[in-house]
Short mmCIF file of C-alpha atoms in Angstrom, two decimals:
data_model
loop_
_atom_site.label_atom_id
_atom_site.label_comp_id
_atom_site.label_asym_id
_atom_site.label_seq_id
_atom_site.Cartn_x
_atom_site.Cartn_y
_atom_site.Cartn_z
CA MET V 1 8.28 -19.35 7.56
CA LEU V 2 9.34 -16.89 9.71
CA LEU V 3 6.49 -14.87 7.77
CA ALA V 4 3.74 -17.11 7.97
CA GLU V 5 4.62 -17.49 12.18
CA LEU V 6 4.80 -13.28 12.37
CA GLU V 7 1.26 -12.82 10.22
CA GLU V 8 -0.27 -15.67 12.37
CA ALA V 9 1.03 -14.44 15.81
CA LEU V 10 0.12 -10.38 15.18
CA PHE V 11 -1.48 -9.65 12.10
CA ILE V 12 -4.30 -12.28 12.28
CA PRO V 13 -5.53 -11.33 15.83
CA LEU V 14 -4.92 -7.69 15.11
CA ALA V 15 -6.94 -7.77 12.06
CA ALA V 16 -9.73 -9.20 14.34
CA THR V 17 -10.03 -6.35 16.60
CA PRO V 18 -13.39 -4.04 16.40
CA LEU V 19 -11.06 -1.01 14.88
CA ALA V 20 -9.36 -2.94 12.37
CA GLN V 21 -12.61 -4.59 11.26
CA ALA V 22 -14.57 -1.56 11.34
CA VAL V 23 -12.21 -0.13 8.62
CA GLY V 24 -11.63 -3.22 7.10
CA LEU V 25 -7.90 -3.96 7.58
CA THR V 26 -7.21 -7.83 6.46
CA PRO V 27 -4.12 -9.43 7.95
CA LEU V 28 -2.30 -8.54 4.69
CA ALA V 29 -3.56 -4.84 4.91
CA LEU V 30 -1.68 -4.67 8.28
CA ALA V 31 1.13 -6.45 7.15
CA ALA V 32 1.53 -3.98 4.48
CA GLY V 33 0.63 -0.72 6.48
CA VAL V 34 2.90 -1.75 9.64
CA SER V 35 5.99 -3.02 7.40
CA CYS V 36 5.95 0.44 5.48
CA LEU V 37 5.45 2.42 8.25
CA ALA V 38 8.13 0.25 10.26
CA ALA V 39 10.30 1.25 7.15
CA GLN V 40 9.89 5.02 7.58
CA LEU V 41 10.94 5.01 10.89
CA LEU V 42 14.10 3.38 10.79
CA LEU V 43 14.72 5.16 7.52
CA PHE V 44 14.13 8.60 8.98
CA VAL V 45 16.29 7.72 12.30
CA ALA V 46 19.13 6.45 9.60
CA PHE V 47 18.77 9.74 7.37
CA SER V 48 18.60 11.95 10.57
CA TYR V 49 21.29 10.71 12.79
CA LEU V 50 23.23 7.77 11.35
CA LEU V 51 24.37 8.64 8.30
CA PRO V 52 26.95 11.45 6.93
CA ASP V 53 25.91 14.65 6.27
CA GLY V 54 24.06 15.34 2.89
CA PRO V 55 20.60 15.78 1.14
CA TRP V 56 18.80 13.08 3.37
CA ARG V 57 19.57 15.18 6.08
CA ARG V 58 17.94 18.68 5.17
CA LEU V 59 14.06 16.22 4.10
CA PRO V 60 14.59 12.82 6.42
CA GLY V 61 10.93 12.10 5.92
CA LEU V 62 10.54 12.68 2.46
CA THR V 63 13.54 10.56 1.24
CA ALA V 64 12.40 7.61 3.66
CA HIS V 65 9.50 8.12 1.89
CA GLN V 66 10.66 7.92 -1.63
CA CYS V 67 12.68 5.49 -0.98
CA ILE V 68 9.83 3.03 0.63
CA CYS V 69 7.52 4.22 -2.00
CA PHE V 70 9.76 3.60 -5.20
CA PRO V 71 10.27 -0.29 -5.04
CA LEU V 72 6.82 -0.62 -3.75
CA MET V 73 5.30 1.18 -6.98
CA ILE V 74 7.61 -0.83 -8.87
CA GLY V 75 6.41 -3.87 -7.23
CA LEU V 76 2.81 -3.07 -8.00
CA ALA V 77 3.36 -2.20 -11.48
CA CYS V 78 5.60 -5.47 -12.34
CA VAL V 79 2.74 -7.59 -11.13
CA GLY V 80 -0.07 -5.73 -12.23
CA VAL V 81 1.36 -5.38 -15.83
CA GLN V 82 1.91 -9.03 -15.70
CA ASP V 83 -1.45 -10.33 -14.87
CA TRP V 84 -3.24 -7.74 -16.70
CA PHE V 85 -1.44 -8.05 -19.81
CA LEU V 86 -0.59 -11.71 -19.81
CA SER V 87 -2.78 -13.54 -17.68
CA ALA V 88 -5.04 -16.15 -19.40
CA ALA V 89 -7.81 -15.88 -16.82
CA VAL V 90 -9.71 -12.90 -18.11
CA PRO V 91 -13.62 -13.18 -17.59
CA THR V 92 -15.14 -13.32 -20.73
CA SER V 93 -18.58 -11.26 -19.74
CA LEU V 94 -19.18 -7.88 -18.22
CA SER V 95 -20.77 -9.34 -15.16
CA GLY V 96 -17.89 -11.55 -14.44
CA ARG V 97 -15.21 -8.55 -14.19
CA VAL V 98 -17.24 -6.66 -12.30
CA LEU V 99 -19.33 -9.48 -10.05
CA ASP V 100 -16.79 -12.24 -9.78
CA GLU V 101 -13.70 -12.33 -7.28
CA HIS V 102 -10.46 -11.68 -8.75
CA ARG V 103 -7.54 -13.30 -6.32
CA LEU V 104 -4.72 -11.08 -6.91
CA GLY V 105 -6.98 -8.02 -7.68
CA GLY V 106 -8.37 -8.49 -3.70
CA GLN V 107 -4.46 -8.91 -2.82
CA LEU V 108 -3.48 -6.06 -4.35
CA ALA V 109 -6.50 -3.99 -2.82
CA GLN V 110 -5.71 -5.01 0.54
CA LEU V 111 -2.10 -4.46 0.42
CA VAL V 112 -2.65 -0.66 -1.20
CA TYR V 113 -5.29 -0.09 1.28
CA GLY V 114 -3.19 -0.94 3.98
CA GLU V 115 0.00 1.24 3.04
CA LEU V 116 -2.40 3.91 2.31
CA LEU V 117 -4.23 3.67 5.72
CA LEU V 118 -1.14 3.11 7.96
CA TRP V 119 1.49 4.94 6.30
CA ASP V 120 0.85 6.58 3.06
CA ILE V 121 -1.94 9.24 4.23
CA PRO V 122 -0.45 9.72 7.67
CA CYS V 123 3.09 10.68 6.26
CA GLY V 124 1.39 12.86 4.10
CA LEU V 125 -0.35 14.35 7.08
CA LEU V 126 2.83 14.45 9.82
CA VAL V 127 5.91 15.03 6.94
CA PRO V 128 5.52 18.92 6.09
CA SER V 129 7.28 18.56 2.70
CA LEU V 130 4.83 15.57 2.09
CA ARG V 131 1.83 17.66 2.95
CA GLU V 132 0.35 18.61 -0.65
CA PRO V 133 -3.29 19.27 -0.83
CA LEU V 134 -3.08 17.04 -4.41
CA MET V 135 -1.28 14.65 -3.21
CA LEU V 136 -3.57 13.94 0.08
CA ALA V 137 -6.72 14.39 -1.95
CA HIS V 138 -5.37 11.73 -4.32
CA HIS V 139 -4.30 9.06 -1.57
CA PHE V 140 -7.56 9.61 0.15
CA GLY V 141 -9.29 8.41 -3.37
CA MET V 142 -7.35 5.85 -3.90
CA ALA V 143 -8.00 4.49 -0.19
CA ALA V 144 -11.69 4.72 -1.05
CA VAL V 145 -11.35 3.06 -4.30
CA ALA V 146 -9.26 0.54 -2.45
CA TYR V 147 -11.55 0.04 0.15
CA ALA V 148 -14.27 -0.68 -2.34
CA THR V 149 -12.34 -3.02 -4.03
CA LEU V 150 -12.06 -5.21 -1.30
CA SER V 151 -15.05 -6.93 -1.56
CA PRO V 152 -15.25 -9.29 -4.72
CA LEU V 153 -17.19 -6.39 -6.59
CA CYS V 154 -15.19 -5.16 -9.10
CA SER V 155 -11.74 -6.72 -7.74
CA TYR V 156 -10.83 -7.63 -11.84
CA TYR V 157 -10.09 -3.51 -12.28
CA ALA V 158 -8.07 -3.53 -8.76
CA VAL V 159 -5.53 -5.06 -10.98
CA PHE V 160 -5.68 -2.09 -13.37
CA PHE V 161 -6.07 0.38 -11.00
CA PHE V 162 -3.24 -0.63 -8.53
CA GLY V 163 -0.78 -2.35 -10.48
CA ALA V 164 -0.92 -1.82 -14.43
#
């Protein structure tokens, strides 16, 4: 219930702003991106200042990023594999797979787009240990694919690209 109230009070109005609409941020995309960004900041502070000395203190931005990224990718993979391989609701025609809306594919695209645009790409640009050109290219490419699958067009394949 609290999550629904938070979405209605914060993310829906934010998604209605001209900037959010211009870049395609939906309430789900905003929630995903802001959640990852908040977790990054909290973990960075914890690894930098609150925890005792250890390897996390030398690279707190990278460690925080990995602590968020690992469960996020595991969750996306579990959802994507389950839907891609076990779902009975597979469109029977090529035109159905390309043109029809796939609800879960659209949700995965929104989630991935939000976390990439608001958290992963900024972290890749701001955290020195994450500033690898190949990974930045990968993240910009994924953001472009996620943006393209925000529409119903090819949203069925978003399950494969972002999950399976």
